[in-house]
Amino acid sequence: MSSLVRDIASRRELFIDYHLIDRLVGCRLQLQQPRLAGIAVTFNEPWEGRFSACITTLKDGALYRMYYRGLPNDNADGSTAECTCYAESHDGVNWIKPQFSRHAYAEHTRNNIIIYNQPPASHNFSPFIDTRPGVPESERLKAVAGLHESGIFVYSSGDGINWQKLSDSPVLKSTNGYAFDSQNVAFWSQQEGCYVFYFRTWHGFKKWGEAGYRWVSRSTSEDFLHWTDPVEMVVSDRAELQPEHIYTQGTHPYFRAPHIYVSLAARFMEKKQILSDQDAMMLGVAKGYYNDCSDTVLMTSRGKNRYDRCFMESFVRPGPGLNNWVSRTNYAGLGVVPTGSEEMSFYAHRDYAQLSCHAARYILRTDGFVSVNAPFAGGELVSHPLRFIGQKLLLNFATSAAGEIKVELQDDTGEPLPGYRLEESVPLVGDYIEREVRWVGGTSVSTLTGRPTRVRFVMQDADLFAMQFR
């Protein structure tokens, strides 16, 4: 039994990895399956088109903002044909494309283009809301963009529409193995106290054409202008890993627990062809874009250059329809956002290289990336010793009508604490995003604040998603 103490204070903790877990008996971590909720935004304008991609979604107060690349034809990366498009919503479900007169596209003088003819900005323009304390209002949104030929440029905005470069020179330049041509992402890390930047690289790089496989590196900065030498990400040893191409990774802090970074990564199955030439012709797929297929996988991080990848299985499968088995489709965009009191959403580009190219919305239960799942036969989870701050323990869980969860608090040696023994736990039954744990003596755990305490969950036909002392 581990004696490793985890300091969690009053943070919400998701059972998205093994960070809190000392022992599982009869239970397992179970990857959840997002539900496809239909088309959010169609990329059907003349300046958008079949190669629209690199979706970023932000919840900025009451407003949802979506940014994406418009590219109607198969032009070269970073060409002047690329533009940055913008959509917005008040609920994350129903989207509109505001009409600006900022940039004319051929005869179209009113459109939803916010950046145009500024290569390479629009190839992969990826914004975030800067939560760094003291950031000026005029720079409260920031963005990164660039290609390996140009290097990475950084941008800022006060209103999310008007953007300006923060430096005329690239803040990061490409060296051997760096490949900035996919969706580069950055954010202010509350956990690490710095800006972090993730981008695609090559693992096992030798030379172009013998590049190993696509992977991820990261760099950090205190001021968003001066960046450390990039370091390749490593992966925890719990997954049975095999070399896979990770094209985009979408790493960002989870909005309800920003110390946990969620990565909805595009797994690219190079040269795994599903469509025949005839299939591609029938669908109108652009030439050369049906020789591969892809899906989305889940990785997480708690900082530094480490990912946890507990599942090799797909998080988002392509699904039925040959249109979903085209090269570079099913890439999740950057950003998981709340779209209801009990649900959250993310957006993925679908039907890539086809005239039906669009952003699809996927729904998950709040906190519901992964659960600790107990079958009807029952099981239990025992945590590492936790040092917390709070008055009560709240859980996000779901049971069947026959199922239940009981909670026992133990000292750091595993000895049950009086008043919090399993036989004193009031069974939890139902489906709640937030529910107090109760014992026969009440709900208060305040006397245990600051004291290393193990939490034992005894479960039957139930899923446990998250916990928080508060």
Tab-separated table of C-alpha atoms in Angstrom:
chain	number	residue	atom	x	y	z
A	1	MET	CA	0.000	0.000	0.000
A	2	SER	CA	1.477	3.312	-1.096
A	3	SER	CA	2.243	6.001	1.498
A	4	LEU	CA	2.618	8.701	-1.166
A	5	VAL	CA	0.605	11.758	-0.067
A	6	ARG	CA	-1.233	13.767	-2.728
A	7	ASP	CA	-1.885	17.414	-1.840
A	8	ILE	CA	-5.213	18.246	-3.482
A	9	ALA	CA	-6.393	21.188	-1.323
A	10	SER	CA	-9.954	21.977	-2.467
A	11	ARG	CA	-9.371	21.210	-6.160
A	12	ARG	CA	-11.838	19.166	-8.130
A	13	GLU	CA	-10.148	15.892	-9.061
A	14	LEU	CA	-11.224	13.772	-12.006
A	15	PHE	CA	-10.657	10.047	-12.156
A	16	ILE	CA	-9.135	10.553	-15.575
A	17	ASP	CA	-5.839	8.829	-14.746
A	18	TYR	CA	-4.238	6.889	-11.885
A	19	HIS	CA	-2.990	9.974	-10.035
A	20	LEU	CA	-5.256	9.504	-6.978
A	21	ILE	CA	-5.623	5.737	-7.156
A	22	ASP	CA	-3.599	3.432	-4.938
A	23	ARG	CA	-5.670	0.299	-5.441
A	24	LEU	CA	-8.525	-0.929	-7.628
A	25	VAL	CA	-10.281	-4.191	-6.795
A	26	GLY	CA	-13.015	-5.385	-9.129
A	27	CYS	CA	-13.227	-1.897	-10.707
A	28	ARG	CA	-11.544	-0.395	-13.745
A	29	LEU	CA	-11.021	2.933	-15.425
A	30	GLN	CA	-13.512	3.128	-18.275
A	31	LEU	CA	-13.189	5.461	-21.248
A	32	GLN	CA	-16.460	7.243	-21.970
A	33	GLN	CA	-17.948	7.612	-25.457
A	34	PRO	CA	-18.894	11.130	-26.607
A	35	ARG	CA	-22.267	11.400	-28.326
A	36	LEU	CA	-22.453	12.988	-31.769
A	37	ALA	CA	-24.940	15.876	-31.548
A	38	GLY	CA	-25.040	16.942	-35.181
A	39	ILE	CA	-23.525	19.684	-37.292
A	40	ALA	CA	-22.536	22.864	-35.443
A	41	VAL	CA	-21.072	24.946	-38.295
A	42	THR	CA	-21.015	24.176	-42.016
A	43	PHE	CA	-17.954	25.303	-43.945
A	44	ASN	CA	-19.940	26.117	-47.079
A	45	GLU	CA	-18.946	29.705	-47.847
A	46	PRO	CA	-16.779	30.353	-50.921
A	47	TRP	CA	-13.833	31.309	-48.669
A	48	GLU	CA	-14.244	28.289	-46.352
A	49	GLY	CA	-14.607	24.992	-48.184
A	50	ARG	CA	-13.333	21.458	-48.121
A	51	PHE	CA	-10.001	22.133	-46.377
A	52	SER	CA	-11.396	24.138	-43.475
A	53	ALA	CA	-9.804	22.906	-40.256
A	54	CYS	CA	-7.913	23.813	-37.047
A	55	ILE	CA	-11.039	24.576	-35.010
A	56	THR	CA	-10.652	26.424	-31.705
A	57	THR	CA	-13.658	26.975	-29.430
A	58	LEU	CA	-13.626	29.339	-26.437
A	59	LYS	CA	-16.271	30.253	-23.888
A	60	ASP	CA	-15.662	33.943	-23.277
A	61	GLY	CA	-18.101	34.961	-20.560
A	62	ALA	CA	-21.593	34.396	-21.969
A	63	LEU	CA	-20.296	34.213	-25.553
A	64	TYR	CA	-18.937	31.178	-27.352
A	65	ARG	CA	-16.316	31.917	-29.997
A	66	MET	CA	-15.177	29.560	-32.763
A	67	TYR	CA	-12.122	30.159	-34.949
A	68	TYR	CA	-11.140	28.008	-37.905
A	69	ARG	CA	-9.187	27.994	-41.118
A	70	GLY	CA	-10.963	28.703	-44.387
A	71	LEU	CA	-9.373	27.097	-47.457
A	72	PRO	CA	-11.630	26.182	-50.381
A	73	ASN	CA	-8.966	24.535	-52.542
A	74	ASP	CA	-5.921	22.369	-52.028
A	75	ASN	CA	-3.430	25.217	-51.975
A	76	ALA	CA	-0.015	25.019	-50.397
A	77	ASP	CA	0.275	25.396	-46.621
A	78	GLY	CA	0.503	29.056	-45.706
A	79	SER	CA	-0.778	30.293	-49.054
A	80	THR	CA	-2.619	33.592	-49.458
A	81	ALA	CA	-5.809	31.609	-50.150
A	82	GLU	CA	-6.070	30.762	-46.450
A	83	CYS	CA	-8.126	32.919	-44.106
A	84	THR	CA	-9.167	32.851	-40.472
A	85	CYS	CA	-12.933	32.566	-40.052
A	86	TYR	CA	-15.072	33.297	-37.021
A	87	ALA	CA	-18.433	32.072	-35.701
A	88	GLU	CA	-20.189	32.731	-32.411
A	89	SER	CA	-22.970	31.372	-30.250
A	90	HIS	CA	-24.832	32.127	-27.047
A	91	ASP	CA	-25.322	28.480	-26.092
A	92	GLY	CA	-22.609	26.504	-27.895
A	93	VAL	CA	-25.310	24.732	-29.889
A	94	ASN	CA	-26.712	27.276	-32.349
A	95	TRP	CA	-24.015	29.173	-34.225
A	96	ILE	CA	-24.010	32.197	-36.495
A	97	LYS	CA	-21.357	33.667	-38.750
A	98	PRO	CA	-21.187	37.426	-38.127
A	99	GLN	CA	-20.819	39.487	-41.270
A	100	PHE	CA	-17.859	41.868	-41.229
A	101	SER	CA	-16.505	44.218	-43.869
A	102	ARG	CA	-12.904	43.748	-42.809
A	103	HIS	CA	-11.596	41.727	-45.763
A	104	ALA	CA	-13.047	41.296	-49.232
A	105	TYR	CA	-12.896	37.800	-50.674
A	106	ALA	CA	-13.303	38.200	-54.469
A	107	GLU	CA	-16.678	39.919	-54.848
A	108	HIS	CA	-17.723	38.998	-51.281
A	109	THR	CA	-17.202	42.195	-49.324
A	110	ARG	CA	-19.186	41.039	-46.283
A	111	ASN	CA	-18.116	37.802	-44.658
A	112	ASN	CA	-16.925	36.196	-41.431
A	113	ILE	CA	-13.207	36.551	-42.202
A	114	ILE	CA	-11.140	38.204	-39.453
A	115	ILE	CA	-7.620	37.559	-40.867
A	116	TYR	CA	-6.799	37.312	-44.562
A	117	ASN	CA	-3.765	37.477	-46.803
A	118	GLN	CA	-1.385	37.394	-43.848
A	119	PRO	CA	0.461	34.118	-44.351
A	120	PRO	CA	1.168	32.000	-42.445
A	121	ALA	CA	-1.212	33.209	-39.712
A	122	SER	CA	-4.374	31.601	-41.056
A	123	HIS	CA	-3.030	28.125	-41.635
A	124	ASN	CA	-3.403	27.204	-37.964
A	125	PHE	CA	-4.370	30.342	-36.011
A	126	SER	CA	-5.158	29.052	-32.512
A	127	PRO	CA	-6.363	31.485	-29.781
A	128	PHE	CA	-6.837	31.130	-26.040
A	129	ILE	CA	-8.122	33.318	-23.212
A	130	ASP	CA	-5.123	34.448	-21.198
A	131	THR	CA	-5.852	33.840	-17.505
A	132	ARG	CA	-2.478	35.085	-16.291
A	133	PRO	CA	-3.005	37.461	-13.343
A	134	GLY	CA	-2.549	41.085	-14.338
A	135	VAL	CA	-2.751	40.582	-18.088
A	136	PRO	CA	-3.776	43.848	-19.803
A	137	GLU	CA	-7.357	44.003	-21.076
A	138	SER	CA	-6.026	44.715	-24.563
A	139	GLU	CA	-4.180	41.369	-24.499
A	140	ARG	CA	-6.695	39.183	-22.704
A	141	LEU	CA	-6.861	36.864	-25.712
A	142	LYS	CA	-3.703	35.512	-27.290
A	143	ALA	CA	-2.923	33.205	-30.182
A	144	VAL	CA	-0.126	31.267	-31.832
A	145	ALA	CA	0.311	30.516	-35.542
A	146	GLY	CA	3.017	29.577	-37.994
A	147	LEU	CA	4.701	26.933	-40.109
A	148	HIS	CA	8.111	25.287	-39.928
A	149	GLU	CA	9.361	27.548	-42.706
A	150	SER	CA	8.249	30.738	-40.970
A	151	GLY	CA	8.519	29.816	-37.314
A	152	ILE	CA	5.866	30.628	-34.690
A	153	PHE	CA	4.342	34.089	-34.354
A	154	VAL	CA	2.267	35.252	-31.400
A	155	TYR	CA	-0.770	37.541	-31.394
A	156	SER	CA	-3.035	39.360	-28.947
A	157	SER	CA	-6.525	40.832	-28.928
A	158	GLY	CA	-8.840	42.625	-26.561
A	159	ASP	CA	-12.109	41.783	-28.321
A	160	GLY	CA	-11.380	38.469	-30.051
A	161	ILE	CA	-11.928	40.000	-33.508
A	162	ASN	CA	-9.083	42.479	-33.996
A	163	TRP	CA	-5.683	40.835	-33.667
A	164	GLN	CA	-2.148	42.183	-33.780
A	165	LYS	CA	1.269	40.575	-33.736
A	166	LEU	CA	3.156	40.886	-30.474
A	167	SER	CA	6.467	40.594	-32.309
A	168	ASP	CA	7.527	41.085	-35.906
A	169	SER	CA	9.904	38.146	-35.591
A	170	PRO	CA	9.035	34.520	-34.842
A	171	VAL	CA	9.318	33.604	-31.180
A	172	LEU	CA	10.240	30.004	-32.027
A	173	LYS	CA	12.055	28.819	-35.103
A	174	SER	CA	12.029	25.349	-36.567
A	175	THR	CA	15.007	23.045	-36.229
A	176	ASN	CA	15.353	19.442	-37.293
A	177	GLY	CA	12.298	17.479	-36.286
A	178	TYR	CA	9.948	20.380	-35.540
A	179	ALA	CA	6.825	20.536	-37.666
A	180	PHE	CA	4.633	23.539	-36.950
A	181	ASP	CA	2.184	22.767	-39.765
A	182	SER	CA	-0.611	21.246	-37.634
A	183	GLN	CA	-2.629	22.975	-34.904
A	184	ASN	CA	-0.112	24.450	-32.476
A	185	VAL	CA	-1.652	25.304	-29.087
A	186	ALA	CA	-0.689	27.433	-26.101
A	187	PHE	CA	-2.189	28.608	-22.795
A	188	TRP	CA	-1.330	30.129	-19.443
A	189	SER	CA	-0.846	27.328	-16.926
A	190	GLN	CA	-2.143	28.203	-13.487
A	191	GLN	CA	-0.591	24.966	-12.279
A	192	GLU	CA	2.927	25.689	-13.551
A	193	GLY	CA	2.917	29.493	-13.437
A	194	CYS	CA	4.019	29.963	-17.033
A	195	TYR	CA	2.817	29.837	-20.627
A	196	VAL	CA	3.051	26.414	-22.240
A	197	PHE	CA	3.158	25.673	-25.953
A	198	TYR	CA	2.547	22.295	-27.612
A	199	PHE	CA	3.321	21.493	-31.214
A	200	ARG	CA	3.909	18.584	-33.554
A	201	THR	CA	7.363	17.101	-33.916
A	202	TRP	CA	8.889	13.879	-35.179
A	203	HIS	CA	9.937	11.087	-32.837
A	204	GLY	CA	12.980	9.235	-34.092
A	205	PHE	CA	13.790	12.019	-36.525
A	206	LYS	CA	16.685	11.340	-38.899
A	207	LYS	CA	15.935	13.332	-41.998
A	208	TRP	CA	12.878	14.338	-43.959
A	209	GLY	CA	11.486	11.231	-45.599
A	210	GLU	CA	12.837	9.050	-42.783
A	211	ALA	CA	11.164	10.868	-39.953
A	212	GLY	CA	9.928	8.169	-37.590
A	213	TYR	CA	6.421	9.097	-36.467
A	214	ARG	CA	4.522	12.267	-35.645
A	215	TRP	CA	4.595	13.188	-31.987
A	216	VAL	CA	4.472	16.212	-29.620
A	217	SER	CA	6.991	18.540	-27.993
A	218	ARG	CA	6.462	21.522	-25.738
A	219	SER	CA	8.122	24.772	-24.698
A	220	THR	CA	7.446	27.215	-21.844
A	221	SER	CA	7.624	30.983	-21.402
A	222	GLU	CA	7.170	33.542	-18.651
A	223	ASP	CA	6.231	36.405	-20.976
A	224	PHE	CA	4.856	34.725	-24.151
A	225	LEU	CA	7.753	36.145	-26.166
A	226	HIS	CA	10.820	34.261	-24.976
A	227	TRP	CA	10.532	30.474	-25.017
A	228	THR	CA	12.646	27.644	-23.673
A	229	ASP	CA	14.181	25.055	-25.927
A	230	PRO	CA	11.408	22.547	-26.714
A	231	VAL	CA	11.362	19.199	-24.930
A	232	GLU	CA	9.709	16.085	-26.302
A	233	MET	CA	6.710	14.789	-24.385
A	234	VAL	CA	6.976	11.393	-22.727
A	235	VAL	CA	4.123	9.030	-21.923
A	236	SER	CA	3.309	7.152	-18.737
A	237	ASP	CA	4.070	3.450	-18.773
A	238	ARG	CA	0.520	2.284	-17.999
A	239	ALA	CA	-0.566	2.054	-21.633
A	240	GLU	CA	0.612	-0.669	-23.968
A	241	LEU	CA	2.099	1.874	-26.276
A	242	GLN	CA	3.051	1.353	-29.850
A	243	PRO	CA	4.300	3.921	-32.342
A	244	GLU	CA	1.359	5.912	-33.670
A	245	HIS	CA	1.161	9.156	-35.598
A	246	ILE	CA	-0.324	11.890	-33.378
A	247	TYR	CA	-1.082	14.713	-35.774
A	248	THR	CA	-2.859	17.311	-33.613
A	249	GLN	CA	-3.095	17.080	-29.832
A	250	GLY	CA	-5.389	19.890	-28.642
A	251	THR	CA	-3.839	20.069	-25.178
A	252	HIS	CA	-5.612	22.557	-22.890
A	253	PRO	CA	-6.607	22.993	-19.218
A	254	TYR	CA	-9.942	21.448	-18.323
A	255	PHE	CA	-12.277	24.302	-17.399
A	256	ARG	CA	-13.496	22.741	-14.117
A	257	ALA	CA	-10.051	21.526	-13.039
A	258	PRO	CA	-7.389	23.644	-14.792
A	259	HIS	CA	-4.512	21.753	-13.175
A	260	ILE	CA	-5.486	18.834	-15.425
A	261	TYR	CA	-4.692	19.248	-19.114
A	262	VAL	CA	-6.903	17.357	-21.544
A	263	SER	CA	-5.589	16.347	-24.952
A	264	LEU	CA	-8.082	15.261	-27.616
A	265	ALA	CA	-5.486	14.062	-30.086
A	266	ALA	CA	-5.791	13.084	-33.730
A	267	ARG	CA	-4.456	9.583	-34.362
A	268	PHE	CA	-3.411	9.441	-38.011
A	269	MET	CA	-3.350	5.984	-39.594
A	270	GLU	CA	-1.038	6.666	-42.479
A	271	LYS	CA	-1.661	4.602	-45.630
A	272	LYS	CA	-4.554	2.714	-44.037
A	273	GLN	CA	-6.947	3.145	-46.955
A	274	ILE	CA	-10.642	2.301	-46.566
A	275	LEU	CA	-12.129	3.985	-49.653
A	276	SER	CA	-11.699	2.695	-53.170
A	277	ASP	CA	-11.059	5.071	-56.071
A	278	GLN	CA	-14.712	4.638	-57.016
A	279	ASP	CA	-15.868	5.438	-53.460
A	280	ALA	CA	-13.784	8.604	-53.421
A	281	MET	CA	-15.086	9.695	-56.787
A	282	MET	CA	-18.676	9.139	-55.680
A	283	LEU	CA	-18.122	11.271	-52.552
A	284	GLY	CA	-16.170	13.944	-54.405
A	285	VAL	CA	-13.098	13.584	-52.201
A	286	ALA	CA	-10.161	15.719	-53.304
A	287	LYS	CA	-7.414	13.784	-55.032
A	288	GLY	CA	-4.903	12.263	-52.634
A	289	TYR	CA	-7.086	12.594	-49.501
A	290	TYR	CA	-8.481	9.101	-49.113
A	291	ASN	CA	-5.307	7.061	-48.674
A	292	ASP	CA	-5.388	7.332	-44.872
A	293	CYS	CA	-7.923	7.422	-42.024
A	294	SER	CA	-7.952	8.859	-38.518
A	295	ASP	CA	-9.797	9.067	-35.214
A	296	THR	CA	-9.470	10.868	-31.873
A	297	VAL	CA	-7.747	9.477	-28.775
A	298	LEU	CA	-7.558	10.814	-25.215
A	299	MET	CA	-4.377	11.782	-23.411
A	300	THR	CA	-3.997	13.875	-20.244
A	301	SER	CA	-1.247	15.700	-18.421
A	302	ARG	CA	-0.672	17.220	-15.010
A	303	GLY	CA	2.180	19.399	-16.211
A	304	LYS	CA	5.812	19.115	-17.245
A	305	ASN	CA	6.579	17.099	-20.363
A	306	ARG	CA	4.494	14.047	-19.453
A	307	TYR	CA	1.279	12.697	-20.902
A	308	ASP	CA	-0.772	9.984	-19.263
A	309	ARG	CA	-2.362	7.728	-21.818
A	310	CYS	CA	-4.467	5.161	-20.040
A	311	PHE	CA	-6.321	4.026	-23.159
A	312	MET	CA	-5.172	2.954	-26.584
A	313	GLU	CA	-8.805	2.666	-27.680
A	314	SER	CA	-10.457	5.397	-29.739
A	315	PHE	CA	-12.242	8.217	-27.916
A	316	VAL	CA	-14.088	9.272	-31.102
A	317	ARG	CA	-14.497	6.604	-33.755
A	318	PRO	CA	-15.067	7.637	-37.366
A	319	GLY	CA	-18.529	6.043	-37.320
A	320	PRO	CA	-20.737	4.866	-40.174
A	321	GLY	CA	-20.459	6.346	-43.647
A	322	LEU	CA	-17.453	6.261	-45.966
A	323	ASN	CA	-17.290	10.067	-45.756
A	324	ASN	CA	-15.946	9.650	-42.208
A	325	TRP	CA	-13.056	7.426	-43.313
A	326	VAL	CA	-11.309	10.061	-45.399
A	327	SER	CA	-7.792	11.268	-44.641
A	328	ARG	CA	-7.532	13.885	-41.865
A	329	THR	CA	-11.170	13.844	-40.858
A	330	ASN	CA	-12.404	13.294	-37.253
A	331	TYR	CA	-9.770	15.676	-35.832
A	332	ALA	CA	-11.088	17.162	-32.605
A	333	GLY	CA	-10.640	20.913	-32.388
A	334	LEU	CA	-9.135	22.733	-29.429
A	335	GLY	CA	-11.459	23.357	-26.496
A	336	VAL	CA	-13.984	21.550	-24.298
A	337	VAL	CA	-16.692	23.977	-23.156
A	338	PRO	CA	-19.772	23.762	-20.901
A	339	THR	CA	-23.048	23.718	-22.855
A	340	GLY	CA	-25.434	22.947	-19.998
A	341	SER	CA	-25.514	22.304	-16.267
A	342	GLU	CA	-24.826	18.614	-16.823
A	343	GLU	CA	-23.083	18.502	-20.200
A	344	MET	CA	-20.031	19.770	-22.018
A	345	SER	CA	-19.170	19.851	-25.701
A	346	PHE	CA	-16.255	19.802	-28.085
A	347	TYR	CA	-16.163	20.202	-31.848
A	348	ALA	CA	-14.422	18.173	-34.525
A	349	HIS	CA	-13.974	18.746	-38.216
A	350	ARG	CA	-15.668	16.079	-40.340
A	351	ASP	CA	-15.889	15.275	-44.043
A	352	TYR	CA	-12.455	16.750	-44.662
A	353	ALA	CA	-11.491	17.266	-48.337
A	354	GLN	CA	-15.186	17.065	-49.241
A	355	LEU	CA	-17.698	19.758	-50.121
A	356	SER	CA	-19.713	18.719	-47.044
A	357	CYS	CA	-16.829	19.646	-44.694
A	358	HIS	CA	-18.190	20.906	-41.347
A	359	ALA	CA	-17.676	21.192	-37.579
A	360	ALA	CA	-19.617	18.571	-35.652
A	361	ARG	CA	-20.535	18.899	-31.978
A	362	TYR	CA	-19.929	16.066	-29.525
A	363	ILE	CA	-21.470	15.875	-26.054
A	364	LEU	CA	-20.090	14.458	-22.828
A	365	ARG	CA	-21.377	14.372	-19.294
A	366	THR	CA	-19.764	17.113	-17.211
A	367	ASP	CA	-16.383	15.736	-16.013
A	368	GLY	CA	-17.209	12.642	-18.028
A	369	PHE	CA	-14.047	11.763	-19.950
A	370	VAL	CA	-13.333	8.667	-17.862
A	371	SER	CA	-15.030	6.909	-14.956
A	372	VAL	CA	-14.139	4.387	-12.320
A	373	ASN	CA	-16.595	1.664	-13.256
A	374	ALA	CA	-17.846	-1.037	-10.918
A	375	PRO	CA	-19.877	-3.978	-12.283
A	376	PHE	CA	-22.936	-5.459	-10.613
A	377	ALA	CA	-20.660	-7.881	-8.764
A	378	GLY	CA	-19.109	-4.855	-7.056
A	379	GLY	CA	-15.648	-3.476	-6.506
A	380	GLU	CA	-13.702	-0.828	-4.682
A	381	LEU	CA	-11.158	1.957	-5.075
A	382	VAL	CA	-8.728	3.059	-2.374
A	383	SER	CA	-6.955	6.351	-2.879
A	384	HIS	CA	-3.454	7.374	-1.985
A	385	PRO	CA	-3.358	9.431	1.237
A	386	LEU	CA	-4.843	12.828	0.328
A	387	ARG	CA	-4.172	16.113	2.100
A	388	PHE	CA	-7.240	18.290	1.532
A	389	ILE	CA	-8.954	21.499	2.605
A	390	GLY	CA	-12.714	21.512	2.979
A	391	GLN	CA	-15.877	20.963	4.981
A	392	LYS	CA	-17.507	18.200	2.928
A	393	LEU	CA	-16.840	15.695	0.161
A	394	LEU	CA	-18.727	16.009	-3.129
A	395	LEU	CA	-18.948	13.345	-5.833
A	396	ASN	CA	-19.936	13.229	-9.498
A	397	PHE	CA	-21.384	9.759	-10.011
A	398	ALA	CA	-24.095	7.607	-11.574
A	399	THR	CA	-25.557	4.297	-10.396
A	400	SER	CA	-28.212	1.919	-11.605
A	401	ALA	CA	-31.393	1.491	-9.578
A	402	ALA	CA	-29.810	-1.580	-8.017
A	403	GLY	CA	-26.382	-0.006	-7.590
A	404	GLU	CA	-24.820	2.207	-4.934
A	405	ILE	CA	-21.633	3.833	-3.672
A	406	LYS	CA	-20.467	3.835	-0.066
A	407	VAL	CA	-17.503	5.873	1.178
A	408	GLU	CA	-15.088	5.213	4.002
A	409	LEU	CA	-12.369	7.588	5.205
A	410	GLN	CA	-9.166	6.052	6.553
A	411	ASP	CA	-5.949	7.265	8.079
A	412	ASP	CA	-2.772	7.098	6.003
A	413	THR	CA	-2.140	3.498	7.116
A	414	GLY	CA	-5.548	2.322	5.930
A	415	GLU	CA	-7.227	2.186	9.335
A	416	PRO	CA	-10.922	3.285	9.170
A	417	LEU	CA	-11.615	6.530	11.008
A	418	PRO	CA	-14.378	6.598	13.650
A	419	GLY	CA	-17.495	8.284	12.335
A	420	TYR	CA	-16.445	7.625	8.720
A	421	ARG	CA	-16.389	3.814	8.654
A	422	LEU	CA	-18.010	1.944	5.779
A	423	GLU	CA	-20.877	0.744	7.973
A	424	GLU	CA	-21.579	4.409	8.883
A	425	SER	CA	-21.750	5.549	5.236
A	426	VAL	CA	-25.162	6.467	3.845
A	427	PRO	CA	-25.357	4.752	0.417
A	428	LEU	CA	-25.335	7.064	-2.594
A	429	VAL	CA	-27.834	6.096	-5.282
A	430	GLY	CA	-28.802	8.077	-8.383
A	431	ASP	CA	-27.148	10.257	-11.009
A	432	TYR	CA	-25.615	13.554	-9.875
A	433	ILE	CA	-22.982	15.962	-11.102
A	434	GLU	CA	-22.502	17.065	-7.503
A	435	ARG	CA	-23.728	15.230	-4.406
A	436	GLU	CA	-22.584	15.355	-0.787
A	437	VAL	CA	-21.231	12.245	0.861
A	438	ARG	CA	-23.033	11.588	4.131
A	439	TRP	CA	-22.327	9.398	7.099
A	440	VAL	CA	-24.750	8.695	9.948
A	441	GLY	CA	-23.105	11.516	11.886
A	442	GLY	CA	-23.479	14.063	9.064
A	443	THR	CA	-21.421	15.410	6.164
A	444	SER	CA	-18.637	17.383	7.842
A	445	VAL	CA	-15.024	16.323	7.259
A	446	SER	CA	-13.534	19.569	8.594
A	447	THR	CA	-11.686	17.851	11.459
A	448	LEU	CA	-9.625	15.954	8.883
A	449	THR	CA	-8.468	19.045	6.971
A	450	GLY	CA	-4.706	18.943	6.413
A	451	ARG	CA	-4.447	15.374	7.690
A	452	PRO	CA	-3.389	12.652	5.193
A	453	THR	CA	-6.601	10.719	4.579
A	454	ARG	CA	-7.392	7.801	2.321
A	455	VAL	CA	-10.770	7.594	0.620
A	456	ARG	CA	-12.241	4.138	0.048
A	457	PHE	CA	-15.122	3.819	-2.403
A	458	VAL	CA	-17.113	0.582	-2.323
A	459	MET	CA	-19.255	0.474	-5.435
A	460	GLN	CA	-21.836	-1.698	-7.178
A	461	ASP	CA	-23.093	-1.128	-10.746
A	462	ALA	CA	-21.840	2.449	-10.626
A	463	ASP	CA	-19.577	4.993	-12.282
A	464	LEU	CA	-17.522	7.564	-10.374
A	465	PHE	CA	-16.274	10.551	-12.402
A	466	ALA	CA	-14.898	13.156	-10.005
A	467	MET	CA	-14.537	14.210	-6.373
A	468	GLN	CA	-13.926	17.446	-4.523
A	469	PHE	CA	-13.435	18.454	-0.921
A	470	ARG	CA	-15.014	21.850	-0.432
